[in-house]
Structure formats: C-alpha cells, structure tokens
Coordinates of N, CA and C in Angstrom, one line a residue:
X1 N 0.8 -1.2 0.0 CA 0.0 0.0 0.0 C 0.9 1.2 0.0
X2 N 0.7 2.1 -0.9 CA 1.5 3.3 -1.0 C 1.2 4.3 0.1
X3 N 2.2 5.0 0.5 CA 2.1 6.0 1.6 C 2.8 7.3 1.1
X4 N 2.4 8.4 1.8 CA 3.1 9.7 1.6 C 3.6 10.1 3.0
X5 N 4.6 10.8 3.0 CA 5.2 11.2 4.3 C 4.8 12.7 4.6
X6 N 4.0 12.8 5.7 CA 3.5 14.1 6.1 C 3.6 14.3 7.6
X7 N 3.4 15.6 8.1 CA 3.5 15.8 9.5 C 2.4 15.0 10.2
X8 N 2.7 14.5 11.4 CA 1.7 13.8 12.2 C 1.4 14.5 13.5
X9 N 1.8 15.7 13.7 CA 1.7 16.4 15.0 C 0.2 16.5 15.4
X10 N 0.0 16.2 16.7 CA -1.4 16.4 17.2 C -2.2 15.2 17.3
X11 N -1.8 14.1 16.7 CA -2.7 12.9 16.7 C -3.0 12.4 18.1
X12 N -1.9 12.2 18.9 CA -2.1 11.6 20.2 C -2.9 12.6 21.1
X13 N -2.6 13.9 21.0 CA -3.3 14.9 21.7 C -4.8 14.9 21.4
X14 N -5.1 14.8 20.1 CA -6.5 14.8 19.7 C -7.2 13.6 20.3
X15 N -6.5 12.4 20.2 CA -7.1 11.2 20.8 C -7.4 11.3 22.2
X16 N -6.5 11.9 23.0 CA -6.7 12.0 24.4 C -7.8 13.1 24.7
X17 N -7.8 14.2 24.0 CA -8.9 15.2 24.2 C -10.2 14.7 23.9
X18 N -10.4 13.8 23.0 CA -11.7 13.2 22.6 C -12.1 12.1 23.5
X19 N -11.2 11.7 24.4 CA -11.5 10.6 25.3 C -11.6 9.3 24.7
X20 N -10.9 9.0 23.6 CA -11.0 7.8 22.9 C -9.8 6.9 23.4
X21 N -10.1 5.6 23.3 CA -9.1 4.6 23.7 C -8.0 4.6 22.6
X22 N -6.7 4.8 23.0 CA -5.7 4.7 22.0 C -5.5 3.3 21.5
X23 N -5.2 3.2 20.2 CA -5.0 2.0 19.6 C -4.0 2.2 18.4
X24 N -3.4 1.2 18.0 CA -2.5 1.3 16.8 C -3.3 1.5 15.5
X25 N -3.0 2.5 14.8 CA -3.7 2.8 13.5 C -2.9 2.1 12.4
X26 N -3.6 1.3 11.5 CA -3.0 0.7 10.4 C -2.4 1.7 9.5
X27 N -3.1 2.8 9.3 CA -2.7 3.9 8.4 C -3.0 5.2 9.1
X28 N -2.2 6.2 9.0 CA -2.5 7.5 9.6 C -2.7 8.5 8.5
X29 N -3.2 9.7 8.9 CA -3.5 10.7 7.9 C -2.2 11.2 7.3
X30 N -1.1 11.1 8.1 CA 0.2 11.6 7.6 C 0.8 10.6 6.6
X31 N 0.3 9.4 6.5 CA 0.9 8.4 5.6 C 0.0 8.1 4.4
X32 N -1.2 8.5 4.5 CA -2.2 8.1 3.5 C -2.1 8.8 2.2
X33 N -2.3 8.0 1.1 CA -2.6 8.6 -0.2 C -3.7 7.7 -0.9
X34 N -4.5 8.3 -1.7 CA -5.6 7.6 -2.3 C -5.1 6.8 -3.5
X35 N -5.3 5.5 -3.5 CA -4.9 4.7 -4.7 C -5.9 4.9 -5.8
X36 N -5.5 4.5 -7.0 CA -6.4 4.8 -8.2 C -7.8 4.3 -8.1
X37 N -8.0 3.0 -7.6 CA -9.3 2.5 -7.5 C -10.2 3.3 -6.5
X38 N -9.5 3.8 -5.4 CA -10.3 4.6 -4.4 C -10.7 5.9 -5.0
X39 N -9.9 6.5 -5.8 CA -10.2 7.8 -6.5 C -11.3 7.5 -7.6
X40 N -11.2 6.3 -8.2 CA -12.1 6.0 -9.3 C -13.5 5.8 -8.7
X41 N -13.6 5.2 -7.5 CA -14.9 5.0 -6.9 C -15.6 6.4 -6.7
X42 N -14.8 7.4 -6.2 CA -15.4 8.7 -6.0 C -15.9 9.3 -7.4
X43 N -15.0 9.2 -8.4 CA -15.4 9.7 -9.7 C -16.7 9.1 -10.2
X44 N -16.7 7.8 -10.2 CA -17.9 7.1 -10.7 C -19.2 7.4 -9.8
X45 N -19.0 7.5 -8.5 CA -20.1 7.8 -7.7 C -20.7 9.2 -8.0
X46 N -19.8 10.2 -8.3 CA -20.2 11.5 -8.6 C -21.0 11.5 -10.0
X47 N -20.5 10.7 -10.9 CA -21.2 10.5 -12.2 C -22.6 10.0 -11.9
X48 N -22.7 9.0 -11.0 CA -24.0 8.4 -10.7 C -24.9 9.4 -10.0
X49 N -24.4 10.2 -9.1 CA -25.2 11.2 -8.4 C -25.7 12.2 -9.4
X50 N -24.8 12.7 -10.3 CA -25.2 13.7 -11.3 C -26.3 13.2 -12.2
X51 N -26.2 11.9 -12.5 CA -27.3 11.3 -13.4 C -28.6 11.3 -12.7
X52 N -28.6 11.4 -11.3 CA -29.9 11.4 -10.6 C -30.1 12.8 -10.0
X53 N -29.5 13.8 -10.5 CA -29.7 15.2 -10.1 C -29.2 15.5 -8.7
X54 N -28.2 14.8 -8.2 CA -27.6 15.0 -6.9 C -26.2 15.6 -7.0
X55 N -25.9 16.5 -6.1 CA -24.6 17.1 -6.2 C -23.4 16.2 -5.8
X56 N -22.2 16.6 -6.1 CA -21.1 15.7 -5.9 C -20.6 15.6 -4.5
X57 N -19.8 14.6 -4.2 CA -19.1 14.5 -2.9 C -17.6 14.7 -3.2
X58 N -16.9 15.3 -2.2 CA -15.5 15.5 -2.3 C -14.7 14.6 -1.4
X59 N -13.7 14.0 -1.9 CA -12.9 13.0 -1.1 C -12.1 13.8 -0.1
X60 N -12.2 13.4 1.2 CA -11.5 14.1 2.3 C -10.4 13.2 2.8
X61 N -9.2 13.8 3.2 CA -8.1 13.0 3.6 C -8.4 12.2 4.9
X62 N -9.1 12.8 5.8 CA -9.3 12.2 7.1 C -10.4 11.1 7.1
X63 N -11.4 11.4 6.3 CA -12.4 10.3 6.1 C -11.8 9.1 5.3
X64 N -10.9 9.5 4.4 CA -10.4 8.4 3.5 C -9.4 7.5 4.3
X65 N -8.6 8.1 5.1 CA -7.7 7.3 5.9 C -8.4 6.4 6.9
X66 N -9.5 7.0 7.5 CA -10.3 6.2 8.4 C -11.0 5.0 7.7
X67 N -11.5 5.3 6.5 CA -12.1 4.2 5.7 C -11.2 3.1 5.3
X68 N -9.9 3.5 4.9 CA -9.0 2.5 4.6 C -8.5 1.7 5.8
X69 N -8.3 2.3 6.9 CA -7.9 1.6 8.1 C -9.0 0.6 8.4
X70 N -10.3 1.0 8.3 CA -11.4 0.1 8.6 C -11.5 -1.1 7.6
X71 N -11.2 -0.8 6.3 CA -11.1 -1.9 5.3 C -10.0 -2.9 5.6
X72 N -8.9 -2.4 6.0 CA -7.8 -3.3 6.4 C -8.2 -4.1 7.6
X73 N -8.8 -3.5 8.6 CA -9.3 -4.2 9.8 C -10.3 -5.4 9.4
X74 N -11.2 -5.1 8.5 CA -12.1 -6.1 8.1 C -11.4 -7.2 7.3
X75 N -10.5 -6.9 6.4 CA -9.8 -7.9 5.7 C -9.0 -8.8 6.5
X76 N -8.3 -8.2 7.5 CA -7.5 -9.0 8.4 C -8.3 -10.0 9.2
X77 N -9.6 -9.6 9.5 CA -10.4 -10.5 10.3 C -11.4 -11.3 9.4
X78 N -11.4 -11.1 8.1 CA -12.3 -11.8 7.2 C -13.7 -11.6 7.6
X79 N -14.1 -10.4 7.8 CA -15.5 -10.1 8.3 C -15.9 -8.7 7.9
X80 N -17.2 -8.6 7.5 CA -17.8 -7.3 7.2 C -18.3 -6.8 8.6
X81 N -17.9 -5.6 9.0 CA -18.3 -5.2 10.3 C -18.2 -3.7 10.4
X82 N -19.2 -3.0 11.1 CA -19.1 -1.6 11.2 C -18.3 -1.2 12.4
X83 N -17.8 -2.1 13.2 CA -16.9 -1.8 14.3 C -15.5 -2.4 14.0
X84 N -14.5 -1.9 14.7 CA -13.2 -2.3 14.5 C -13.0 -3.6 15.4
X85 N -11.8 -4.2 15.2 CA -11.5 -5.4 16.0 C -11.6 -5.2 17.5
X86 N -11.2 -4.0 17.9 CA -11.1 -3.7 19.4 C -12.5 -3.2 19.9
X87 N -13.5 -3.1 19.0 CA -14.8 -2.7 19.5 C -15.1 -1.2 19.2
X88 N -14.1 -0.5 18.7 CA -14.3 0.9 18.3 C -15.3 1.0 17.2
X89 N -16.2 1.9 17.3 CA -17.2 2.1 16.2 C -16.6 2.6 15.0
X90 N -17.2 2.4 13.9 CA -16.6 2.9 12.6 C -16.5 4.5 12.7
X91 N -17.5 5.1 13.3 CA -17.5 6.6 13.4 C -16.4 7.1 14.3
X92 N -16.2 6.4 15.5 CA -15.2 6.8 16.4 C -13.8 6.6 15.7
X93 N -13.7 5.6 14.8 CA -12.5 5.4 14.1 C -12.1 6.6 13.2
X94 N -13.2 7.2 12.7 CA -12.9 8.4 11.9 C -12.4 9.6 12.7
X95 N -12.9 9.7 13.9 CA -12.4 10.7 14.9 C -11.0 10.5 15.2
X96 N -10.6 9.2 15.5 CA -9.3 8.8 15.8 C -8.3 9.2 14.7
X97 N -8.8 9.2 13.5 CA -7.9 9.6 12.4 C -7.9 11.1 12.1
X98 N -8.6 11.9 12.9 CA -8.5 13.3 12.7 C -9.8 14.0 12.2
X99 N -10.9 13.2 12.0 CA -12.1 13.9 11.5 C -12.8 14.6 12.7
X100 N -12.8 15.9 12.7 CA -13.5 16.6 13.8 C -14.6 17.5 13.3
X101 N -15.0 17.4 12.0 CA -16.0 18.3 11.4 C -17.4 17.9 11.8
X102 N -17.6 16.7 12.4 CA -18.9 16.3 12.7 C -19.8 16.1 11.5
X103 N -21.1 16.4 11.7 CA -22.1 16.3 10.6 C -22.8 14.9 10.7
X104 N -23.8 14.8 9.9 CA -24.5 13.5 9.7 C -23.5 12.5 9.0
X105 N -23.4 11.3 9.5 CA -22.5 10.4 9.0 C -23.2 9.1 8.5
X106 N -22.8 8.5 7.4 CA -23.3 7.3 6.9 C -22.1 6.4 6.5
X107 N -22.2 5.1 6.5 CA -21.2 4.2 6.2 C -21.7 3.0 5.4
X108 N -21.0 2.6 4.4 CA -21.3 1.4 3.7 C -20.0 0.6 3.6
X109 N -20.2 -0.8 3.6 CA -19.0 -1.7 3.6 C -19.4 -2.8 2.7
X110 N -18.5 -3.3 1.9 CA -18.7 -4.4 1.0 C -17.4 -5.1 0.7
X111 N -17.6 -6.3 0.1 CA -16.4 -7.1 -0.2 C -16.5 -7.9 -1.5
X112 N -15.4 -8.4 -2.0 CA -15.4 -9.3 -3.1 C -15.2 -8.7 -4.5
X113 N -15.4 -7.4 -4.6 CA -15.3 -6.8 -5.9 C -13.9 -6.1 -6.1
X114 N -13.2 -6.4 -7.1 CA -11.9 -5.9 -7.3 C -11.9 -4.4 -7.7
X115 N -12.8 -4.0 -8.6 CA -12.8 -2.7 -9.1 C -13.8 -1.8 -8.4
X116 N -13.5 -0.5 -8.6 CA -14.5 0.5 -8.1 C -15.8 0.4 -8.8
X117 N -15.8 0.1 -10.1 CA -17.1 0.0 -10.8 C -17.9 -1.2 -10.3
X118 N -17.2 -2.3 -10.0 CA -17.9 -3.5 -9.5 C -18.5 -3.3 -8.1
X119 N -17.7 -2.6 -7.3 CA -18.1 -2.4 -5.9 C -19.3 -1.4 -5.9
X120 N -19.2 -0.3 -6.7 CA -20.3 0.6 -6.7 C -21.5 0.0 -7.2
X121 N -21.4 -0.8 -8.3 CA -22.6 -1.4 -8.8 C -23.3 -2.4 -7.8
X122 N -22.4 -3.0 -7.0 CA -22.9 -3.9 -5.9 C -23.8 -3.1 -4.9
X123 N -23.3 -1.9 -4.6 CA -24.0 -1.1 -3.6 C -25.3 -0.5 -4.2
X124 N -25.2 -0.1 -5.5 CA -26.4 0.5 -6.2 C -27.6 -0.4 -6.2
X125 N -27.3 -1.7 -6.3 CA -28.4 -2.7 -6.5 C -29.1 -3.0 -5.2
X126 N -28.6 -2.5 -4.0 CA -29.3 -2.7 -2.8 C -29.9 -1.4 -2.3
X127 N -31.2 -1.3 -2.1 CA -31.9 0.0 -1.8 C -31.4 0.7 -0.7
X128 N -31.1 0.1 0.5 CA -30.6 1.0 1.6 C -29.2 1.6 1.3
X129 N -28.4 0.8 0.6 CA -27.1 1.3 0.2 C -27.2 2.4 -0.8
X130 N -28.1 2.2 -1.8 CA -28.3 3.2 -2.8 C -28.8 4.5 -2.3
X131 N -29.6 4.4 -1.2 CA -30.2 5.6 -0.6 C -29.0 6.5 0.0
X132 N -28.0 5.8 0.6 CA -26.9 6.6 1.1 C -26.0 7.1 -0.1
X133 N -25.8 6.4 -1.1 CA -25.1 6.8 -2.3 C -25.7 8.1 -2.9
X134 N -27.0 8.2 -2.9 CA -27.7 9.3 -3.5 C -28.2 10.3 -2.5
X135 N -27.8 10.3 -1.3 CA -28.3 11.2 -0.3 C -27.7 12.6 -0.6
X136 N -28.5 13.6 -0.9 CA -28.0 14.9 -1.2 C -27.4 15.7 -0.1
X137 N -27.6 15.2 1.2 CA -27.0 16.0 2.3 C -25.5 15.7 2.4
X138 N -25.1 14.6 1.8 CA -23.6 14.3 1.9 C -22.8 15.1 0.9
X139 N -21.7 15.7 1.4 CA -20.9 16.5 0.6 C -19.4 16.0 0.7
X140 N -19.1 15.2 1.6 CA -17.7 14.7 1.8 C -17.8 13.1 1.9
X141 N -16.6 12.5 1.4 CA -16.6 11.1 1.4 C -15.1 10.6 1.7
X142 N -15.0 9.5 2.2 CA -13.7 8.8 2.3 C -13.9 7.4 1.9
X143 N -13.0 6.9 1.0 CA -13.2 5.6 0.4 C -11.9 4.8 0.7
X144 N -12.0 3.6 1.3 CA -10.9 2.7 1.6 C -11.1 1.4 0.9
X145 N -10.0 0.9 0.3 CA -10.0 -0.4 -0.4 C -8.8 -1.2 0.1
X146 N -9.0 -2.4 0.4 CA -7.9 -3.3 0.9 C -7.9 -4.6 0.1
X147 N -6.8 -4.9 -0.5 CA -6.5 -6.2 -1.2 C -5.7 -7.1 -0.2
X148 N -6.3 -8.2 0.2 CA -5.6 -9.0 1.2 C -4.7 -10.0 0.5
X149 N -4.6 -9.9 -0.8 CA -3.7 -10.8 -1.6 C -4.2 -12.2 -1.8
X150 N -5.5 -12.4 -1.5 CA -6.0 -13.8 -1.7 C -6.1 -14.6 -0.4
X151 N -5.8 -13.9 0.7 CA -5.8 -14.6 2.0 C -7.3 -15.0 2.4
X152 N -8.3 -14.4 1.8 CA -9.6 -14.7 2.1 C -10.3 -14.9 0.7
X153 N -11.5 -15.5 0.8 CA -12.3 -15.7 -0.5 C -12.7 -14.3 -1.1
X154 N -13.1 -13.4 -0.2 CA -13.5 -12.1 -0.7 C -12.4 -11.3 -1.3
X155 N -11.2 -11.3 -0.7 CA -10.0 -10.7 -1.1 C -10.0 -9.2 -1.1
X156 N -11.1 -8.6 -1.7 CA -11.1 -7.1 -1.8 C -12.2 -6.6 -0.8
X157 N -11.8 -5.6 0.0 CA -12.6 -5.1 1.1 C -12.8 -3.6 0.9
X158 N -14.0 -3.1 0.9 CA -14.3 -1.7 0.6 C -15.1 -1.1 1.8
X159 N -14.8 0.2 2.1 CA -15.5 1.0 3.1 C -15.7 2.4 2.5
X160 N -16.9 2.9 2.6 CA -17.1 4.3 2.2 C -17.8 5.0 3.3
X161 N -17.2 6.1 3.8 CA -17.7 6.9 4.9 C -18.1 8.3 4.3
X162 N -19.4 8.7 4.6 CA -20.0 9.9 4.1 C -20.2 10.9 5.3
X163 N -20.1 12.2 5.0 CA -20.4 13.2 6.0 C -21.2 14.4 5.3
X164 N -22.0 15.0 6.1 CA -22.7 16.2 5.6 C -21.9 17.4 5.8
X165 N -20.8 17.3 6.5 CA -19.9 18.5 6.7 C -18.9 18.6 5.6
X166 N -18.5 19.8 5.3 CA -17.6 20.1 4.2 C -16.2 19.4 4.5
X167 N -15.5 19.0 3.5 CA -14.2 18.4 3.7 C -13.3 19.3 4.5
X168 N -12.5 18.6 5.3 CA -11.5 19.3 6.1 C -10.2 19.5 5.3
X169 N -9.9 18.5 4.5 CA -8.6 18.6 3.6 C -8.9 17.7 2.4
X170 N -8.6 18.2 1.3 CA -8.7 17.4 0.0 C -7.8 16.2 0.1
X171 N -8.3 15.1 -0.4 CA -7.5 13.9 -0.3 C -6.2 14.0 -1.1
X172 N -5.2 13.3 -0.7 CA -3.9 13.3 -1.5 C -3.8 12.0 -2.3
X173 N -3.9 12.2 -3.7 CA -3.8 11.0 -4.5 C -2.3 10.4 -4.5
X174 N -2.2 9.2 -4.6 CA -0.9 8.6 -4.7 C -0.1 9.1 -5.9
X175 N 1.1 9.4 -5.8 CA 1.9 9.8 -6.9 C 1.9 11.3 -7.1
X176 N 1.2 12.0 -6.2 CA 1.2 13.5 -6.3 C 1.9 14.1 -5.2
X177 N 2.2 15.4 -5.3 CA 2.9 16.1 -4.2 C 1.9 16.4 -3.1
X178 N 2.1 16.0 -1.9 CA 1.2 16.2 -0.9 C 1.2 17.7 -0.4
X179 N 0.1 18.3 -0.1 CA 0.0 19.6 0.5 C 0.8 19.6 1.8
X180 N 1.5 20.7 2.1 CA 2.2 20.8 3.4 C 1.4 20.9 4.6
X181 N 0.1 21.3 4.4 CA -0.8 21.5 5.6 C -1.6 20.3 6.0
X182 N -1.3 19.1 5.5 CA -2.1 18.0 5.8 C -1.5 17.4 7.2
X183 N -2.2 17.7 8.2 CA -1.8 17.2 9.5 C -3.1 17.1 10.4
X184 N -3.0 16.3 11.4 CA -4.1 16.1 12.3 C -4.4 17.4 13.1
X185 N -5.6 17.9 13.2 CA -5.9 19.1 13.9 C -5.5 19.0 15.4
X186 N -5.0 20.1 16.0 CA -4.6 20.0 17.4 C -5.7 20.5 18.3
X187 N -6.8 21.0 17.7 CA -8.0 21.4 18.5 C -9.2 20.6 18.0
X188 N -10.1 20.3 18.9 CA -11.3 19.6 18.5 C -12.3 20.6 18.2
X189 N -13.3 20.2 17.4 CA -14.4 21.1 17.1 C -15.7 20.3 17.4
X190 N -16.7 21.0 17.9 CA -17.9 20.4 18.3 C -18.7 20.0 17.1
X191 N -19.2 18.7 17.1 CA -20.0 18.3 15.9 C -21.2 19.2 15.7
X192 N -21.4 19.6 14.5 CA -22.5 20.6 14.2 C -23.7 19.8 13.7
X193 N -24.8 20.1 14.3 CA -26.1 19.4 13.9 C -26.4 19.9 12.5
X194 N -27.0 19.0 11.7 CA -27.3 19.4 10.3 C -28.4 20.3 10.3
X195 N -28.5 21.1 9.1 CA -29.6 22.0 9.0 C -30.9 21.4 8.5
X196 N -30.8 20.2 8.0 CA -32.0 19.5 7.6 C -32.2 18.2 8.4
X197 N -33.4 17.7 8.4 CA -33.7 16.5 9.3 C -33.5 15.2 8.5
X198 N -33.3 14.1 9.2 CA -33.1 12.8 8.5 C -34.4 12.5 7.7
X199 N -34.2 11.8 6.7 CA -35.3 11.3 5.9 C -36.2 10.4 6.7
X200 N -37.5 10.7 6.6 CA -38.5 10.0 7.4 C -38.9 8.7 6.7
X201 N -37.9 8.0 6.2 CA -38.2 6.7 5.5 C -37.2 5.6 6.2
X202 N -37.8 4.6 6.7 CA -36.9 3.5 7.3 C -35.9 3.1 6.2
X203 N -34.7 2.7 6.6 CA -34.2 2.7 8.0 C -33.4 4.0 8.4
X204 N -33.7 5.1 7.8 CA -32.9 6.3 8.1 C -33.6 7.3 8.9
X205 N -34.8 7.0 9.4 CA -35.6 8.1 10.2 C -35.0 8.4 11.5
X206 N -34.4 7.4 12.2 CA -33.9 7.6 13.5 C -32.5 6.8 13.7
X207 N -31.7 7.3 14.6 CA -30.5 6.5 14.8 C -30.9 5.1 15.4
X208 N -30.2 4.1 14.9 CA -30.6 2.7 15.3 C -29.4 2.0 15.7
X209 N -29.6 0.9 16.4 CA -28.5 0.0 16.8 C -28.0 -0.9 15.7
X210 N -27.0 -1.7 16.0 CA -26.4 -2.5 15.0 C -27.3 -3.5 14.4
X211 N -28.5 -3.8 15.0 CA -29.4 -4.7 14.4 C -30.0 -4.3 13.1
X212 N -29.8 -3.0 12.8 CA -30.4 -2.5 11.5 C -29.5 -2.9 10.3
X213 N -28.3 -3.4 10.5 CA -27.4 -3.7 9.5 C -27.9 -4.8 8.5
X214 N -27.7 -4.6 7.2 CA -28.2 -5.5 6.3 C -27.5 -6.9 6.4
X215 N -26.3 -6.9 7.0 CA -25.7 -8.2 7.3 C -25.1 -8.1 8.7
X216 N -25.4 -9.0 9.6 CA -24.9 -8.9 10.9 C -23.4 -8.9 11.1
X217 N -22.9 -8.4 12.2 CA -21.5 -8.5 12.5 C -21.1 -10.0 12.5
X218 N -19.9 -10.1 12.0 CA -19.4 -11.5 11.8 C -19.6 -12.1 10.5
X219 N -20.3 -11.3 9.6 CA -20.6 -11.8 8.2 C -19.3 -11.8 7.4
X220 N -19.0 -12.9 6.7 CA -17.8 -12.9 5.8 C -18.3 -13.3 4.5
X221 N -19.5 -13.0 4.1 CA -20.0 -13.4 2.8 C -19.5 -12.5 1.7
X222 N -19.0 -11.3 2.0 CA -18.6 -10.4 1.0 C -19.8 -9.5 0.5
X223 N -21.0 -9.8 1.0 CA -22.2 -9.0 0.6 C -22.0 -7.6 1.2
X224 N -22.6 -6.6 0.6 CA -22.6 -5.2 1.2 C -23.2 -5.1 2.5
X225 N -22.7 -4.1 3.3 CA -23.4 -3.8 4.5 C -23.7 -2.3 4.5
X226 N -24.7 -1.9 5.2 CA -25.1 -0.5 5.2 C -25.2 0.0 6.7
X227 N -24.8 1.2 6.9 CA -24.9 1.9 8.2 C -25.7 3.1 7.9
X228 N -27.1 3.0 8.0 CA -27.9 4.2 7.7 C -28.1 5.2 8.8
X229 N -27.4 5.1 9.9 CA -27.6 6.1 11.0 C -27.2 7.5 10.5
X230 N -28.0 8.4 10.9 CA -27.8 9.8 10.6 C -27.6 10.7 11.8
X231 N -26.8 10.2 12.8 CA -26.6 10.9 14.0 C -25.4 11.8 13.9
X232 N -25.4 13.1 14.2 CA -24.2 13.9 14.1 C -23.2 13.7 15.2
X233 N -23.5 12.8 16.2 CA -22.5 12.7 17.3 C -21.9 11.3 17.3
X234 N -21.5 10.8 16.2 CA -20.8 9.6 16.1 C -21.4 8.4 16.8
X235 N -22.6 8.0 16.5 CA -23.2 6.8 17.2 C -22.6 5.5 16.7
X236 N -22.8 4.5 17.5 CA -22.5 3.1 17.1 C -23.6 2.8 16.0
X237 N -23.2 2.1 15.0 CA -24.2 1.7 14.0 C -24.4 0.2 14.0

C-alpha cells in the first residue's frame, strides 16, 4: 500500500482530548494517499449522483484514511463489520484519524469486488445502500479499499464513509505532491447538527443500533453492509 510522508503532529493529543481509547492505527493521515481505485470510486459515484440530479461529494483526507484503516481491519479478520476489531465504532475510528468536522455520517461496507465499478454497482443494487449513495445531504466522502492478496475468499474489502460536513482537507492521490498543511488538527471542534432533518423513511428516520445492518456482525459473505444512521454525534451503528 502506497504512503506519503506528512506531519503527524497532534494525533495523540487529539485522541486524548476526545476521550478515545488509544490503539495502533494501520494507516495515519500523515501516511495516506488515495490509490487509483479509491479515487475512481469517487469519480464514478459523482457521475452516478449527477445522473440522478444530486450534487457531488469531495474526497477528504481524514475520512479516507479512516475508511482504509477500517477496510484493512475487516480484511485481516475476514469479516464485514461496522466496528473495528477492538470494538471501536466505525465513526469513532474516523475521529481517531482526525475527522473533527462532525455532521451527519453514513457508512457502507462491501467485499469481493476488485474494481471501483464493480463495488459501486454492488451497492447501487441494494436499496438501503443506494439511498446513502444518492443522499443529497452528503458532501464529503472517504473511500478505503484493501486487497488481502487472496488470504480470504472475498480478497477485496471496501468501506465508504460519508459526511454532511464540508471536507477538512482534500485527499492526497498517490503519486502526487502532498500539501504541506495535511496534519491532524490540534484542536477539537464540536460536531455541528445538520440544517435538515433525517429522511423519514426507514431505515434512516432515527439512529438505530447494530441490528439494522443488512448483514450482521461477523458476516464474511462479501455482501454489502449499510450503516444508515444519521446521528451527528458519532453513534455506534
């Protein structure tokens, strides 16, 4: 997995200020760069949103590194899961990687498709996933893809995290010069409640527990999973 070398100042301070349990991060914001298939997923998604009259999402460095770390975690455990191996929720994982902009959050996870086109098509065909893909309130995204080299049947693991808050930092594509200002924030920001309300259509009308997932924790079928929670305060999904 390709990396870029960037300042990492403030990560441990941020973690402690937010009251999160420290854990080893597979990838940090200072190391991350978006690989071609991750960038292609965002491009294809924006084409898909435009075809349905929905505005684009912009790839964010912090959402992206959190999504990739989550994808690695799933692949290493051979399981589709909205929580990390240590029990950290997918949304708290984003905070641990530097996302402090808050907003309504949504997450989808899938496995077994090598390409961005295949993974996106897999998600489009499932109504709850498709609802998140086309949700107009989302303006930021992080996409993570992990190839486990054939250690599992699924092999390819995907996570996409969405937020209604504006991107904090544009994602750094692999092979490009990284902006000098990509670092983990040293101050926290209070999650901002969205200006519009959640869609009043199940399963998105209220924050729900993990039982709402299309595939339960521990699933290693490679089928997509959806996290339709729209809570601005990083709930468990």
